[in-house]
CSV table of N, CA, C and O in Angstrom, one decimal:
chain,number,residue,atom,x,y,z
A,21,MET,N,19.3,-40.9,-34.9
A,21,MET,CA,19.4,-41.7,-36.1
A,21,MET,C,20.8,-41.9,-36.6
A,21,MET,O,21.6,-40.9,-36.5
A,22,LYS,N,21.2,-43.1,-36.9
A,22,LYS,CA,22.6,-43.3,-37.4
A,22,LYS,C,22.5,-43.5,-38.9
A,22,LYS,O,21.5,-44.0,-39.5
A,23,TYR,N,23.6,-43.2,-39.6
A,23,TYR,CA,23.7,-43.3,-41.1
A,23,TYR,C,24.9,-44.2,-41.4
A,23,TYR,O,25.9,-44.2,-40.7
A,24,LYS,N,24.7,-45.1,-42.3
A,24,LYS,CA,25.7,-46.0,-42.7
A,24,LYS,C,26.0,-45.9,-44.2
A,24,LYS,O,25.1,-45.8,-45.0
A,25,TYR,N,27.3,-45.8,-44.5
A,25,TYR,CA,27.8,-45.6,-45.9
A,25,TYR,C,28.9,-46.6,-46.2
A,25,TYR,O,29.7,-46.9,-45.3
A,26,ILE,N,29.0,-47.1,-47.4
A,26,ILE,CA,30.1,-47.9,-47.8
A,26,ILE,C,30.7,-47.3,-49.1
A,26,ILE,O,29.9,-46.9,-50.0
A,27,HIS,N,32.0,-47.1,-49.0
A,27,HIS,CA,32.7,-46.4,-50.2
A,27,HIS,C,33.7,-47.4,-50.7
A,27,HIS,O,34.4,-48.0,-49.9
A,28,GLU,N,33.7,-47.7,-52.0
A,28,GLU,CA,34.6,-48.6,-52.6
A,28,GLU,C,35.4,-47.9,-53.7
A,28,GLU,O,34.9,-47.1,-54.4
A,29,GLU,N,36.7,-48.3,-53.8
A,29,GLU,CA,37.5,-47.8,-54.8
A,29,GLU,C,38.2,-49.0,-55.5
A,29,GLU,O,38.6,-49.9,-54.8
A,30,PHE,N,38.2,-49.1,-56.8
A,30,PHE,CA,38.7,-50.2,-57.4
A,30,PHE,C,39.5,-49.8,-58.7
A,30,PHE,O,39.1,-48.8,-59.3
A,31,SER,N,40.5,-50.5,-59.1
A,31,SER,CA,41.2,-50.3,-60.3
A,31,SER,C,41.6,-51.6,-60.9
A,31,SER,O,41.4,-52.7,-60.3
A,32,PHE,N,42.2,-51.6,-62.0
A,32,PHE,CA,42.5,-52.8,-62.8
A,32,PHE,C,44.0,-52.9,-62.8
A,32,PHE,O,44.7,-52.1,-63.3
A,33,ASP,N,44.5,-54.0,-62.1
A,33,ASP,CA,46.0,-54.3,-62.2
A,33,ASP,C,46.2,-55.5,-63.1
A,33,ASP,O,45.3,-56.4,-63.1
A,34,LYS,N,47.2,-55.5,-63.8
A,34,LYS,CA,47.5,-56.6,-64.7
A,34,LYS,C,48.8,-57.2,-64.4
A,34,LYS,O,49.9,-56.6,-64.3
A,35,ARG,N,48.8,-58.5,-64.1
A,35,ARG,CA,50.0,-59.3,-63.8
A,35,ARG,C,50.3,-60.2,-65.0
A,35,ARG,O,49.3,-60.8,-65.5
A,36,THR,N,51.5,-60.3,-65.4
A,36,THR,CA,51.8,-61.0,-66.6
A,36,THR,C,52.9,-62.1,-66.4
A,36,THR,O,53.9,-61.8,-65.7
A,37,TRP,N,52.6,-63.3,-66.9
A,37,TRP,CA,53.6,-64.4,-66.9
A,37,TRP,C,53.8,-64.8,-68.3
A,37,TRP,O,53.0,-64.7,-69.2
A,38,GLU,N,55.0,-65.3,-68.6
A,38,GLU,CA,55.3,-65.9,-69.9
A,38,GLU,C,55.6,-67.4,-69.7
A,38,GLU,O,56.4,-67.8,-68.9
A,39,VAL,N,54.9,-68.2,-70.4
A,39,VAL,CA,55.0,-69.7,-70.3
A,39,VAL,C,55.5,-70.2,-71.7
A,39,VAL,O,54.9,-69.9,-72.7
A,40,ASN,N,56.6,-71.0,-71.7
A,40,ASN,CA,57.0,-71.6,-72.9
A,40,ASN,C,57.0,-73.1,-72.7
A,40,ASN,O,57.4,-73.6,-71.6
A,41,SER,N,56.6,-73.9,-73.7
A,41,SER,CA,56.4,-75.3,-73.5
A,41,SER,C,56.8,-76.0,-74.8
A,41,SER,O,56.6,-75.5,-75.9
A,42,ASP,N,57.3,-77.3,-74.6
A,42,ASP,CA,57.6,-78.1,-75.8
A,42,ASP,C,56.4,-78.8,-76.3
A,42,ASP,O,56.4,-79.4,-77.4
A,43,LYS,N,55.3,-78.8,-75.6
A,43,LYS,CA,54.0,-79.4,-76.0
A,43,LYS,C,52.9,-78.5,-75.7
A,43,LYS,O,53.0,-77.5,-74.9
A,44,PRO,N,51.7,-78.7,-76.4
A,44,PRO,CA,50.6,-77.8,-76.2
A,44,PRO,C,50.0,-78.0,-74.8
A,44,PRO,O,50.1,-79.1,-74.2
A,45,LEU,N,49.6,-76.9,-74.2
A,45,LEU,CA,49.0,-76.8,-72.9
A,45,LEU,C,47.5,-76.3,-73.0
A,45,LEU,O,47.2,-75.5,-73.8
A,46,ASN,N,46.7,-76.8,-72.1
A,46,ASN,CA,45.3,-76.2,-72.0
A,46,ASN,C,45.4,-75.0,-71.0
A,46,ASN,O,46.3,-74.8,-70.3
A,47,ARG,N,44.3,-74.3,-71.0
A,47,ARG,CA,44.2,-73.1,-70.1
A,47,ARG,C,44.5,-73.4,-68.7
A,47,ARG,O,45.2,-72.7,-68.0
A,48,PHE,N,43.9,-74.5,-68.2
A,48,PHE,CA,44.1,-74.9,-66.8
A,48,PHE,C,45.5,-75.1,-66.5
A,48,PHE,O,46.0,-74.7,-65.4
A,49,GLU,N,46.2,-75.8,-67.4
A,49,GLU,CA,47.7,-76.1,-67.1
A,49,GLU,C,48.5,-74.8,-67.1
A,49,GLU,O,49.4,-74.6,-66.2
A,50,VAL,N,48.2,-73.9,-68.0
A,50,VAL,CA,48.9,-72.6,-68.0
A,50,VAL,C,48.6,-71.8,-66.7
A,50,VAL,O,49.5,-71.3,-66.0
A,51,GLU,N,47.3,-71.7,-66.3
A,51,GLU,CA,47.0,-71.0,-65.1
A,51,GLU,C,47.6,-71.6,-63.8
A,51,GLU,O,48.1,-70.9,-62.9
A,52,LYS,N,47.7,-73.0,-63.8
A,52,LYS,CA,48.2,-73.7,-62.6
A,52,LYS,C,49.7,-73.4,-62.5
A,52,LYS,O,50.3,-73.1,-61.5
A,53,LEU,N,50.4,-73.4,-63.7
A,53,LEU,CA,51.9,-73.1,-63.7
A,53,LEU,C,52.1,-71.7,-63.2
A,53,LEU,O,53.0,-71.5,-62.4
A,54,CYS,N,51.3,-70.7,-63.6
A,54,CYS,CA,51.5,-69.3,-63.2
A,54,CYS,C,51.2,-69.2,-61.7
A,54,CYS,O,51.9,-68.5,-61.0
A,55,SER,N,50.1,-69.8,-61.3
A,55,SER,CA,49.8,-69.7,-59.9
A,55,SER,C,50.8,-70.3,-59.0
A,55,SER,O,51.2,-69.7,-57.9
A,56,GLU,N,51.4,-71.4,-59.4
A,56,GLU,CA,52.5,-72.1,-58.6
A,56,GLU,C,53.7,-71.2,-58.6
A,56,GLU,O,54.5,-71.2,-57.6
A,57,HIS,N,54.0,-70.5,-59.7
A,57,HIS,CA,55.2,-69.7,-59.8
A,57,HIS,C,55.2,-68.5,-58.9
A,57,HIS,O,56.2,-68.2,-58.3
A,58,GLY,N,54.0,-67.9,-58.8
A,58,GLY,CA,53.9,-66.7,-57.9
A,58,GLY,C,54.4,-65.4,-58.6
A,58,GLY,O,54.4,-65.3,-59.8
A,59,PHE,N,54.9,-64.5,-57.8
A,59,PHE,CA,55.2,-63.1,-58.2
A,59,PHE,C,56.6,-62.8,-58.2
A,59,PHE,O,57.0,-61.6,-58.3
A,60,ASP,N,57.5,-63.8,-58.0
A,60,ASP,CA,58.9,-63.5,-58.1
A,60,ASP,C,59.4,-63.3,-59.5
A,60,ASP,O,59.0,-64.1,-60.4
A,61,ILE,N,60.1,-62.2,-59.8
A,61,ILE,CA,60.6,-61.9,-61.1
A,61,ILE,C,61.8,-62.9,-61.4
A,61,ILE,O,62.9,-62.5,-61.0
A,62,SER,N,61.5,-64.0,-61.9
A,62,SER,CA,62.5,-65.0,-62.2
A,62,SER,C,61.9,-66.0,-63.2
A,62,SER,O,60.7,-66.0,-63.4
A,63,LYS,N,62.8,-66.8,-63.7
A,63,LYS,CA,62.4,-67.8,-64.7
A,63,LYS,C,62.6,-69.2,-64.0
A,63,LYS,O,63.7,-69.4,-63.5
A,64,LEU,N,61.6,-70.0,-64.0
A,64,LEU,CA,61.7,-71.4,-63.4
A,64,LEU,C,61.5,-72.4,-64.5
A,64,LEU,O,60.7,-72.2,-65.4
A,65,ASN,N,62.3,-73.5,-64.5
A,65,ASN,CA,62.1,-74.6,-65.4
A,65,ASN,C,61.3,-75.7,-64.7
A,65,ASN,O,61.5,-76.0,-63.6
A,66,HIS,N,60.3,-76.1,-65.5
A,66,HIS,CA,59.4,-77.2,-65.0
A,66,HIS,C,59.5,-78.3,-66.1
A,66,HIS,O,58.7,-78.3,-67.1
A,67,LYS,N,60.4,-79.2,-66.0
A,67,LYS,CA,60.6,-80.3,-67.0
A,67,LYS,C,60.7,-79.7,-68.4
A,67,LYS,O,61.7,-79.1,-68.7
A,68,ASP,N,59.7,-79.8,-69.2
A,68,ASP,CA,59.7,-79.3,-70.6
A,68,ASP,C,59.1,-77.9,-70.7
A,68,ASP,O,58.7,-77.5,-71.8
A,69,LYS,N,58.9,-77.2,-69.6
A,69,LYS,CA,58.3,-75.9,-69.6
A,69,LYS,C,59.1,-74.9,-68.8
A,69,LYS,O,59.8,-75.2,-67.9
A,70,THR,N,59.0,-73.6,-69.2
A,70,THR,CA,59.6,-72.5,-68.4
A,70,THR,C,58.5,-71.5,-68.1
A,70,THR,O,57.6,-71.2,-68.9
A,71,VAL,N,58.5,-70.9,-66.9
A,71,VAL,CA,57.6,-69.9,-66.5
A,71,VAL,C,58.3,-68.7,-65.9
A,71,VAL,O,59.3,-68.9,-65.1
A,72,GLU,N,57.9,-67.6,-66.4
A,72,GLU,CA,58.6,-66.3,-66.0
A,72,GLU,C,57.5,-65.3,-65.6
A,72,GLU,O,56.6,-65.0,-66.4
A,73,PHE,N,57.6,-64.8,-64.4
A,73,PHE,CA,56.7,-63.7,-64.0
A,73,PHE,C,57.3,-62.4,-64.5
A,73,PHE,O,58.5,-62.0,-64.2
A,74,CYS,N,56.6,-61.6,-65.4
A,74,CYS,CA,57.1,-60.5,-66.1
A,74,CYS,C,56.9,-59.2,-65.3
A,74,CYS,O,57.5,-58.1,-65.6
A,75,GLY,N,56.0,-59.2,-64.3
A,75,GLY,CA,55.7,-58.0,-63.5
A,75,GLY,C,54.3,-57.6,-63.5
A,75,GLY,O,53.4,-58.3,-64.0
A,76,THR,N,54.0,-56.5,-62.8
A,76,THR,CA,52.6,-56.0,-62.6
A,76,THR,C,52.5,-54.6,-63.2
A,76,THR,O,53.4,-53.7,-62.9
A,77,ASP,N,51.5,-54.3,-64.0
A,77,ASP,CA,51.2,-53.0,-64.4
A,77,ASP,C,50.0,-52.5,-63.5
A,77,ASP,O,48.9,-53.2,-63.5
A,78,TYR,N,50.2,-51.5,-62.7
A,78,TYR,CA,49.2,-51.0,-61.8
A,78,TYR,C,48.3,-50.1,-62.5
A,78,TYR,O,48.7,-49.1,-63.1
A,79,GLY,N,47.0,-50.3,-62.3
A,79,GLY,CA,46.0,-49.4,-62.9
A,79,GLY,C,46.0,-48.1,-62.2
A,79,GLY,O,46.1,-47.9,-61.0
A,80,ASP,N,45.9,-47.0,-63.1
A,80,ASP,CA,45.8,-45.7,-62.5
A,80,ASP,C,44.5,-45.0,-62.8
A,80,ASP,O,44.3,-43.8,-62.7
A,81,ASN,N,43.5,-45.9,-63.2
A,81,ASN,CA,42.2,-45.4,-63.5
A,81,ASN,C,41.2,-45.8,-62.5
A,81,ASN,O,40.2,-46.4,-62.8
A,82,ALA,N,41.4,-45.4,-61.2
A,82,ALA,CA,40.6,-45.8,-60.1
A,82,ALA,C,39.1,-45.3,-60.4
A,82,ALA,O,38.9,-44.2,-60.8
A,83,GLU,N,38.2,-46.2,-60.1
A,83,GLU,CA,36.8,-45.9,-60.1
A,83,GLU,C,36.3,-46.0,-58.7
A,83,GLU,O,36.9,-46.7,-57.9
A,84,HIS,N,35.2,-45.4,-58.4
A,84,HIS,CA,34.6,-45.6,-57.0
A,84,HIS,C,33.1,-45.5,-57.0
A,84,HIS,O,32.5,-45.0,-57.9
A,85,SER,N,32.6,-46.1,-55.9
A,85,SER,CA,31.1,-46.0,-55.7
A,85,SER,C,30.9,-45.8,-54.2
A,85,SER,O,31.7,-46.2,-53.4
A,86,THR,N,29.8,-45.1,-53.9
A,86,THR,CA,29.5,-44.9,-52.5
A,86,THR,C,28.0,-45.3,-52.4
A,86,THR,O,27.2,-44.9,-53.1
A,87,TRP,N,27.8,-46.1,-51.3
A,87,TRP,CA,26.5,-46.8,-51.1
A,87,TRP,C,25.9,-46.3,-49.8
A,87,TRP,O,26.6,-46.2,-48.8
A,88,GLU,N,24.6,-46.0,-49.8
A,88,GLU,CA,23.9,-45.5,-48.6
A,88,GLU,C,23.0,-46.6,-48.2
A,88,GLU,O,22.2,-47.2,-49.0
A,89,HIS,N,23.0,-47.0,-46.9
A,89,HIS,CA,22.1,-48.0,-46.3
A,89,HIS,C,21.0,-47.3,-45.6
A,89,HIS,O,21.2,-46.4,-44.7
A,90,GLU,N,19.8,-47.5,-46.0
A,90,GLU,CA,18.6,-47.0,-45.3
A,90,GLU,C,17.7,-48.2,-44.9
A,90,GLU,O,16.9,-48.7,-45.7
A,91,GLY,N,17.9,-48.7,-43.7
A,91,GLY,CA,17.2,-49.8,-43.2
A,91,GLY,C,17.6,-51.0,-44.1
A,91,GLY,O,18.8,-51.4,-44.2
A,92,ALA,N,16.6,-51.7,-44.7
A,92,ALA,CA,16.9,-52.8,-45.6
A,92,ALA,C,17.3,-52.4,-47.0
A,92,ALA,O,17.6,-53.3,-47.8
A,93,THR,N,17.2,-51.1,-47.3
A,93,THR,CA,17.4,-50.6,-48.6
A,93,THR,C,18.9,-50.1,-48.8
A,93,THR,O,19.4,-49.4,-47.9
A,94,ILE,N,19.5,-50.6,-49.8
A,94,ILE,CA,20.9,-50.1,-50.1
A,94,ILE,C,20.8,-49.5,-51.5
A,94,ILE,O,20.3,-50.1,-52.5
A,95,LYS,N,21.3,-48.2,-51.6
A,95,LYS,CA,21.3,-47.6,-52.9
A,95,LYS,C,22.6,-46.8,-53.2
A,95,LYS,O,23.2,-46.3,-52.2
A,96,GLU,N,23.0,-46.7,-54.4
A,96,GLU,CA,24.2,-46.0,-54.8
A,96,GLU,C,23.9,-44.5,-54.7
A,96,GLU,O,22.9,-44.1,-55.2
A,97,MET,N,24.8,-43.8,-54.1
A,97,MET,CA,24.6,-42.3,-53.9
A,97,MET,C,25.0,-41.6,-55.2
A,97,MET,O,25.9,-42.0,-55.9
A,98,GLU,N,24.3,-40.6,-55.5
A,98,GLU,CA,24.5,-39.7,-56.7
A,98,GLU,C,25.3,-38.5,-56.2
A,98,GLU,O,25.2,-38.1,-55.0
A,99,TYR,N,25.9,-37.8,-57.1
A,99,TYR,CA,26.5,-36.5,-56.8
A,99,TYR,C,25.5,-35.4,-56.8
A,99,TYR,O,24.5,-35.5,-57.6
A,100,ASP,N,25.6,-34.5,-55.9
A,100,ASP,CA,24.6,-33.4,-55.9
A,100,ASP,C,24.9,-32.4,-57.0
A,100,ASP,O,25.9,-32.2,-57.5
């Protein structure tokens, strides 16, 4: 008999951009500017807007789950 397990570890990382604009922007416009800017720590000018990537705060509160597969059944394992 073979046993199959899946173990996942996840944490929360936060990336921050600062956007300044001479006119109001909607959420889509802000997200698009940040996505296009990327992760370089620099300030870029886009006509009447500036975008700056401020950095990443890495999560140190990792959580984890372990899953056991039994045939078609998948269940999260408990600690003994």
